[in-house]
């Protein structure tokens, strides 16, 4: 079920809602038309034109891509950099955050960026794959950066993303120095840690190797710590419905003590 935010976003994208009467009339028209694939949709061409060259490819025949005027590309990003350069260093991150929140508000249909929680995860704010791309495109336009389409997944909240954008704008990301270490060529594979837990009381790699080396049988009776009604579960005759005719198997000891909350 769509909420008001979703409806507002869809309408801004140029798709108008259909009334029940309109929907039924279009359904009747589609049945009578005979073509195999028809889409009942009401478009707002003015809203679509407002998206410029971001209009979906399938609608380009109705709304051709807008031509960019020479010399205007990047003007917004240049102005942003000048604005940030004029601010004290401790105020620049907030300025970028305000920009990010404003773009979030536009894409998701909030009244303004002040209504967006900067520390809330993007997915909780209402982003999906479509709005994530729209948001990335808008932010690229505003900043002049080339941000990835996975932006809202790589940087989970507006606050985190604002720091990333500021770093990219001012080139403050520091190079990571990697210290080379001579490999021990006499040891081509080094196992630095290992853990395992298997049926038969195996709780370490040494236990597992012991089972393999000694050929031990790890099959045991049904455990009594799972809350199972063993009396009704097992019927060795195999005649009672919903029961097992075997009473042994490979069970992980102590599994009933697992604390999922912890």
mmCIF file of C-alpha atoms in Angstrom:
data_model
loop_
_atom_site.group_PDB
_atom_site.id
_atom_site.type_symbol
_atom_site.label_atom_id
_atom_site.label_comp_id
_atom_site.label_asym_id
_atom_site.label_seq_id
_atom_site.Cartn_x
_atom_site.Cartn_y
_atom_site.Cartn_z
ATOM 1 C CA UNK A 1 0.000 0.000 0.000
ATOM 2 C CA UNK A 2 1.392 3.400 -0.996
ATOM 3 C CA UNK A 3 1.699 6.171 1.552
ATOM 4 C CA UNK A 4 1.574 9.915 0.833
ATOM 5 C CA UNK A 5 5.354 10.105 0.387
ATOM 6 C CA UNK A 6 5.306 7.418 -2.302
ATOM 7 C CA UNK A 7 2.350 9.038 -4.061
ATOM 8 C CA UNK A 8 4.033 12.442 -4.075
ATOM 9 C CA UNK A 9 7.238 10.956 -5.473
ATOM 10 C CA UNK A 10 5.378 9.107 -8.245
ATOM 11 C CA UNK A 11 3.431 12.235 -9.194
ATOM 12 C CA UNK A 12 6.631 14.288 -9.330
ATOM 13 C CA UNK A 13 7.944 11.688 -11.765
ATOM 14 C CA UNK A 14 5.037 12.483 -14.064
ATOM 15 C CA UNK A 15 2.653 9.608 -13.315
ATOM 16 C CA UNK A 16 -0.813 10.661 -12.183
ATOM 17 C CA UNK A 17 -3.153 8.430 -10.176
ATOM 18 C CA UNK A 18 -6.053 6.680 -11.858
ATOM 19 C CA UNK A 19 -9.547 6.731 -10.411
ATOM 20 C CA UNK A 20 -11.509 3.485 -10.244
ATOM 21 C CA UNK A 21 -13.674 4.617 -13.153
ATOM 22 C CA UNK A 22 -10.626 5.530 -15.257
ATOM 23 C CA UNK A 23 -8.972 2.218 -14.464
ATOM 24 C CA UNK A 24 -12.026 0.176 -15.443
ATOM 25 C CA UNK A 25 -12.515 2.178 -18.624
ATOM 26 C CA UNK A 26 -8.896 1.658 -19.633
ATOM 27 C CA UNK A 27 -9.162 -2.042 -18.817
ATOM 28 C CA UNK A 28 -12.190 -2.360 -21.106
ATOM 29 C CA UNK A 29 -10.360 -0.433 -23.825
ATOM 30 C CA UNK A 30 -7.309 -2.706 -23.530
ATOM 31 C CA UNK A 31 -9.408 -5.858 -23.794
ATOM 32 C CA UNK A 32 -11.145 -4.534 -26.901
ATOM 33 C CA UNK A 33 -7.941 -3.251 -28.515
ATOM 34 C CA UNK A 34 -6.339 -6.586 -29.273
ATOM 35 C CA UNK A 35 -2.663 -5.659 -28.806
ATOM 36 C CA UNK A 36 -0.840 -8.064 -26.446
ATOM 37 C CA UNK A 37 0.911 -5.517 -24.193
ATOM 38 C CA UNK A 38 -0.767 -2.262 -23.207
ATOM 39 C CA UNK A 39 0.025 -0.025 -20.234
ATOM 40 C CA UNK A 40 -2.818 1.957 -18.650
ATOM 41 C CA UNK A 41 -1.153 5.120 -17.388
ATOM 42 C CA UNK A 42 -1.926 8.813 -16.987
ATOM 43 C CA UNK A 43 1.116 10.987 -17.615
ATOM 44 C CA UNK A 44 1.836 14.567 -16.600
ATOM 45 C CA UNK A 45 3.988 15.739 -19.508
ATOM 46 C CA UNK A 46 4.858 19.027 -17.814
ATOM 47 C CA UNK A 47 6.281 17.154 -14.808
ATOM 48 C CA UNK A 48 8.191 14.838 -17.124
ATOM 49 C CA UNK A 49 9.726 17.749 -19.012
ATOM 50 C CA UNK A 50 10.930 19.102 -15.681
ATOM 51 C CA UNK A 51 13.272 16.115 -15.395
ATOM 52 C CA UNK A 52 15.281 17.256 -18.407
ATOM 53 C CA UNK A 53 17.596 14.517 -19.654
ATOM 54 C CA UNK A 54 16.672 12.263 -16.735
ATOM 55 C CA UNK A 55 13.403 11.220 -18.384
ATOM 56 C CA UNK A 56 13.215 7.389 -18.577
ATOM 57 C CA UNK A 57 14.254 6.029 -21.949
ATOM 58 C CA UNK A 58 10.853 4.407 -22.533
ATOM 59 C CA UNK A 59 9.207 7.856 -22.438
ATOM 60 C CA UNK A 60 11.726 9.691 -24.605
ATOM 61 C CA UNK A 61 9.349 9.543 -27.573
ATOM 62 C CA UNK A 62 6.870 11.665 -25.618
ATOM 63 C CA UNK A 63 9.386 13.935 -23.917
ATOM 64 C CA UNK A 64 12.657 14.371 -25.837
ATOM 65 C CA UNK A 65 15.787 14.924 -23.761
ATOM 66 C CA UNK A 66 16.432 18.583 -23.058
ATOM 67 C CA UNK A 67 19.508 20.080 -24.649
ATOM 68 C CA UNK A 68 22.016 21.547 -22.234
ATOM 69 C CA UNK A 69 23.149 25.076 -22.911
ATOM 70 C CA UNK A 70 26.858 25.364 -23.399
ATOM 71 C CA UNK A 71 28.722 26.799 -20.457
ATOM 72 C CA UNK A 72 26.057 25.981 -17.864
ATOM 73 C CA UNK A 73 27.232 22.491 -16.935
ATOM 74 C CA UNK A 74 29.071 22.503 -13.646
ATOM 75 C CA UNK A 75 28.000 26.033 -12.705
ATOM 76 C CA UNK A 76 26.273 24.777 -9.584
ATOM 77 C CA UNK A 77 29.308 22.779 -8.495
ATOM 78 C CA UNK A 78 31.601 25.752 -9.029
ATOM 79 C CA UNK A 79 29.359 27.927 -6.891
ATOM 80 C CA UNK A 80 29.250 25.229 -4.212
ATOM 81 C CA UNK A 81 33.023 25.044 -4.048
ATOM 82 C CA UNK A 82 33.262 28.807 -3.744
ATOM 83 C CA UNK A 83 30.683 28.797 -0.962
ATOM 84 C CA UNK A 84 32.550 26.120 0.945
ATOM 85 C CA UNK A 85 35.898 27.853 0.469
ATOM 86 C CA UNK A 86 34.470 31.028 2.024
ATOM 87 C CA UNK A 87 33.226 29.173 5.116
ATOM 88 C CA UNK A 88 35.277 28.347 8.207
ATOM 89 C CA UNK A 89 36.483 24.780 8.080
ATOM 90 C CA UNK A 90 34.278 23.675 10.967
ATOM 91 C CA UNK A 91 31.128 24.873 9.142
ATOM 92 C CA UNK A 92 31.732 23.209 5.786
ATOM 93 C CA UNK A 93 30.452 19.772 6.737
ATOM 94 C CA UNK A 94 27.145 21.225 7.942
ATOM 95 C CA UNK A 95 26.791 23.137 4.665
ATOM 96 C CA UNK A 96 27.293 19.949 2.651
ATOM 97 C CA UNK A 97 24.924 18.089 4.962
ATOM 98 C CA UNK A 98 22.253 20.731 4.342
ATOM 99 C CA UNK A 99 22.712 20.184 0.607
ATOM 100 C CA UNK A 100 22.414 16.404 0.970
ATOM 101 C CA UNK A 101 19.294 16.714 3.130
ATOM 102 C CA UNK A 102 17.733 19.122 0.640
ATOM 103 C CA UNK A 103 18.224 16.601 -2.174
ATOM 104 C CA UNK A 104 16.796 13.810 -0.002
ATOM 105 C CA UNK A 105 13.734 15.962 0.649
ATOM 106 C CA UNK A 106 13.228 16.636 -3.061
ATOM 107 C CA UNK A 107 13.498 12.970 -4.060
ATOM 108 C CA UNK A 108 11.388 11.552 -1.221
ATOM 109 C CA UNK A 109 8.830 14.349 -1.052
ATOM 110 C CA UNK A 110 9.634 15.896 2.315
ATOM 111 C CA UNK A 111 8.649 19.525 2.800
ATOM 112 C CA UNK A 112 12.301 20.489 3.343
ATOM 113 C CA UNK A 113 15.641 19.085 4.386
ATOM 114 C CA UNK A 114 14.889 20.083 7.976
ATOM 115 C CA UNK A 115 12.299 17.287 8.085
ATOM 116 C CA UNK A 116 14.917 14.624 7.331
ATOM 117 C CA UNK A 117 16.818 12.899 10.142
ATOM 118 C CA UNK A 118 20.469 13.150 9.125
ATOM 119 C CA UNK A 119 21.489 10.080 11.114
ATOM 120 C CA UNK A 120 18.691 7.808 9.948
ATOM 121 C CA UNK A 121 19.600 5.038 7.503
ATOM 122 C CA UNK A 122 18.631 5.779 3.895
ATOM 123 C CA UNK A 123 16.575 2.593 3.606
ATOM 124 C CA UNK A 124 14.570 3.628 6.671
ATOM 125 C CA UNK A 125 13.943 7.051 5.130
ATOM 126 C CA UNK A 126 12.189 5.339 2.217
ATOM 127 C CA UNK A 127 14.824 4.924 -0.489
ATOM 128 C CA UNK A 128 14.537 2.132 -3.020
ATOM 129 C CA UNK A 129 16.656 1.332 -6.083
ATOM 130 C CA UNK A 130 14.821 3.871 -8.260
ATOM 131 C CA UNK A 131 14.954 6.793 -5.826
ATOM 132 C CA UNK A 132 18.583 5.931 -5.018
ATOM 133 C CA UNK A 133 19.526 6.568 -8.657
ATOM 134 C CA UNK A 134 17.451 9.756 -8.793
ATOM 135 C CA UNK A 135 19.151 10.979 -5.632
ATOM 136 C CA UNK A 136 22.599 10.158 -7.004
ATOM 137 C CA UNK A 137 21.853 12.025 -10.235
ATOM 138 C CA UNK A 138 20.617 15.094 -8.379
ATOM 139 C CA UNK A 139 23.637 15.103 -6.086
ATOM 140 C CA UNK A 140 26.014 14.705 -9.030
ATOM 141 C CA UNK A 141 24.353 17.704 -10.679
ATOM 142 C CA UNK A 142 24.627 19.820 -7.544
ATOM 143 C CA UNK A 143 28.215 18.913 -6.685
ATOM 144 C CA UNK A 144 29.838 18.175 -10.042
ATOM 145 C CA UNK A 145 31.062 14.838 -8.676
ATOM 146 C CA UNK A 146 30.711 11.400 -10.254
ATOM 147 C CA UNK A 147 29.130 9.494 -7.399
ATOM 148 C CA UNK A 148 28.177 5.811 -7.782
ATOM 149 C CA UNK A 149 24.606 4.562 -8.202
ATOM 150 C CA UNK A 150 25.104 2.508 -5.014
ATOM 151 C CA UNK A 151 25.627 5.703 -3.024
ATOM 152 C CA UNK A 152 22.871 5.200 -0.430
ATOM 153 C CA UNK A 153 24.075 1.645 0.208
ATOM 154 C CA UNK A 154 27.787 2.472 0.445
ATOM 155 C CA UNK A 155 27.226 5.440 2.791
ATOM 156 C CA UNK A 156 24.217 4.494 4.921
ATOM 157 C CA UNK A 157 23.012 7.864 6.237
ATOM 158 C CA UNK A 158 22.975 11.536 5.127
ATOM 159 C CA UNK A 159 25.485 12.410 7.852
ATOM 160 C CA UNK A 160 27.971 9.788 6.648
ATOM 161 C CA UNK A 161 27.403 10.714 3.018
ATOM 162 C CA UNK A 162 27.976 14.416 3.704
ATOM 163 C CA UNK A 163 31.477 13.658 5.002
ATOM 164 C CA UNK A 164 32.179 11.592 1.880
ATOM 165 C CA UNK A 165 30.983 14.403 -0.419
ATOM 166 C CA UNK A 166 33.027 16.999 1.456
ATOM 167 C CA UNK A 167 36.131 14.834 1.211
ATOM 168 C CA UNK A 168 35.648 14.408 -2.534
ATOM 169 C CA UNK A 169 35.036 18.113 -3.094
ATOM 170 C CA UNK A 170 38.170 19.193 -1.272
ATOM 171 C CA UNK A 171 40.335 16.169 -1.891
ATOM 172 C CA UNK A 172 40.856 15.584 1.807
ATOM 173 C CA UNK A 173 40.877 11.823 1.513
ATOM 174 C CA UNK A 174 44.253 10.634 2.672
ATOM 175 C CA UNK A 175 46.209 8.048 0.765
ATOM 176 C CA UNK A 176 46.513 4.782 2.641
ATOM 177 C CA UNK A 177 50.101 3.673 3.028
ATOM 178 C CA UNK A 178 50.564 -0.082 2.811
ATOM 179 C CA UNK A 179 53.723 -1.508 4.336
ATOM 180 C CA UNK A 180 55.004 -4.423 2.318
ATOM 181 C CA UNK A 181 55.924 -7.557 4.231
ATOM 182 C CA UNK A 182 58.230 -10.226 2.900
ATOM 183 C CA UNK A 183 56.322 -13.452 2.458
ATOM 184 C CA UNK A 184 57.555 -16.619 4.120
ATOM 185 C CA UNK A 185 58.034 -18.614 0.937
ATOM 186 C CA UNK A 186 58.759 -21.815 2.847
ATOM 187 C CA UNK A 187 55.169 -21.633 4.135
ATOM 188 C CA UNK A 188 52.917 -21.070 1.082
ATOM 189 C CA UNK A 189 49.723 -21.372 3.149
ATOM 190 C CA UNK A 190 49.514 -20.070 6.706
ATOM 191 C CA UNK A 191 46.425 -20.942 8.759
ATOM 192 C CA UNK A 192 46.136 -18.237 11.385
ATOM 193 C CA UNK A 193 42.822 -19.303 12.888
ATOM 194 C CA UNK A 194 40.224 -21.998 12.563
ATOM 195 C CA UNK A 195 37.081 -23.098 14.343
ATOM 196 C CA UNK A 196 34.453 -25.734 13.757
ATOM 197 C CA UNK A 197 31.586 -27.498 15.445
ATOM 198 C CA UNK A 198 30.083 -30.731 14.200
ATOM 199 C CA UNK A 199 28.046 -33.675 15.471
ATOM 200 C CA UNK A 200 29.764 -36.182 17.685
ATOM 201 C CA UNK A 201 31.080 -33.623 20.167
ATOM 202 C CA UNK A 202 33.445 -32.009 17.647
ATOM 203 C CA UNK A 203 34.288 -28.551 18.973
ATOM 204 C CA UNK A 204 37.724 -27.875 17.499
ATOM 205 C CA UNK A 205 39.854 -28.701 14.455
ATOM 206 C CA UNK A 206 41.724 -31.224 16.568
ATOM 207 C CA UNK A 207 38.456 -33.012 17.418
ATOM 208 C CA UNK A 208 37.475 -33.077 13.755
ATOM 209 C CA UNK A 209 40.813 -34.547 12.738
ATOM 210 C CA UNK A 210 40.458 -37.172 15.466
ATOM 211 C CA UNK A 211 37.081 -38.242 14.066
ATOM 212 C CA UNK A 212 38.540 -38.525 10.567
ATOM 213 C CA UNK A 213 41.756 -40.252 11.603
ATOM 214 C CA UNK A 214 40.055 -42.744 13.914
ATOM 215 C CA UNK A 215 36.959 -43.248 11.758
ATOM 216 C CA UNK A 216 34.656 -42.590 14.700
ATOM 217 C CA UNK A 217 30.879 -42.779 14.324
ATOM 218 C CA UNK A 218 29.168 -39.480 15.196
ATOM 219 C CA UNK A 219 25.623 -40.781 14.915
ATOM 220 C CA UNK A 220 23.661 -40.639 18.164
ATOM 221 C CA UNK A 221 20.140 -40.771 19.535
ATOM 222 C CA UNK A 222 17.717 -37.865 19.363
ATOM 223 C CA UNK A 223 18.797 -35.084 21.758
ATOM 224 C CA UNK A 224 16.638 -34.396 24.777
ATOM 225 C CA UNK A 225 17.289 -30.636 24.961
ATOM 226 C CA UNK A 226 15.276 -29.491 21.908
ATOM 227 C CA UNK A 227 11.815 -29.636 23.434
ATOM 228 C CA UNK A 228 10.802 -32.546 21.220
ATOM 229 C CA UNK A 229 8.193 -35.075 22.335
ATOM 230 C CA UNK A 230 10.340 -38.102 21.630
ATOM 231 C CA UNK A 231 7.637 -40.557 22.675
ATOM 232 C CA UNK A 232 5.336 -39.417 19.884
ATOM 233 C CA UNK A 233 8.072 -38.451 17.440
ATOM 234 C CA UNK A 234 9.575 -41.909 16.996
ATOM 235 C CA UNK A 235 7.676 -44.945 15.740
ATOM 236 C CA UNK A 236 10.148 -47.659 14.742
ATOM 237 C CA UNK A 237 7.349 -49.578 12.990
ATOM 238 C CA UNK A 238 6.842 -46.668 10.587
ATOM 239 C CA UNK A 239 3.083 -47.110 10.753
ATOM 240 C CA UNK A 240 2.078 -43.985 12.690
ATOM 241 C CA UNK A 241 1.570 -40.836 10.566
ATOM 242 C CA UNK A 242 3.770 -37.782 11.189
ATOM 243 C CA UNK A 243 6.467 -39.758 12.960
ATOM 244 C CA UNK A 244 10.017 -40.959 12.308
ATOM 245 C CA UNK A 245 10.888 -44.624 12.016
ATOM 246 C CA UNK A 246 14.527 -43.906 12.930
ATOM 247 C CA UNK A 247 15.666 -42.670 16.338
ATOM 248 C CA UNK A 248 19.261 -41.739 15.532
ATOM 249 C CA UNK A 249 21.109 -39.134 13.492
ATOM 250 C CA UNK A 250 23.979 -36.694 13.421
ATOM 251 C CA UNK A 251 23.057 -34.006 15.942
ATOM 252 C CA UNK A 252 24.974 -30.975 17.123
ATOM 253 C CA UNK A 253 25.340 -31.332 20.880
ATOM 254 C CA UNK A 254 24.391 -28.308 22.943
ATOM 255 C CA UNK A 255 22.489 -26.573 20.107
ATOM 256 C CA UNK A 256 19.567 -26.070 22.484
ATOM 257 C CA UNK A 257 21.776 -23.771 24.569
ATOM 258 C CA UNK A 258 22.200 -21.275 21.726
ATOM 259 C CA UNK A 259 21.187 -17.803 22.873
ATOM 260 C CA UNK A 260 19.824 -16.031 19.766
ATOM 261 C CA UNK A 261 19.165 -12.847 21.746
ATOM 262 C CA UNK A 262 22.799 -12.652 22.839
#
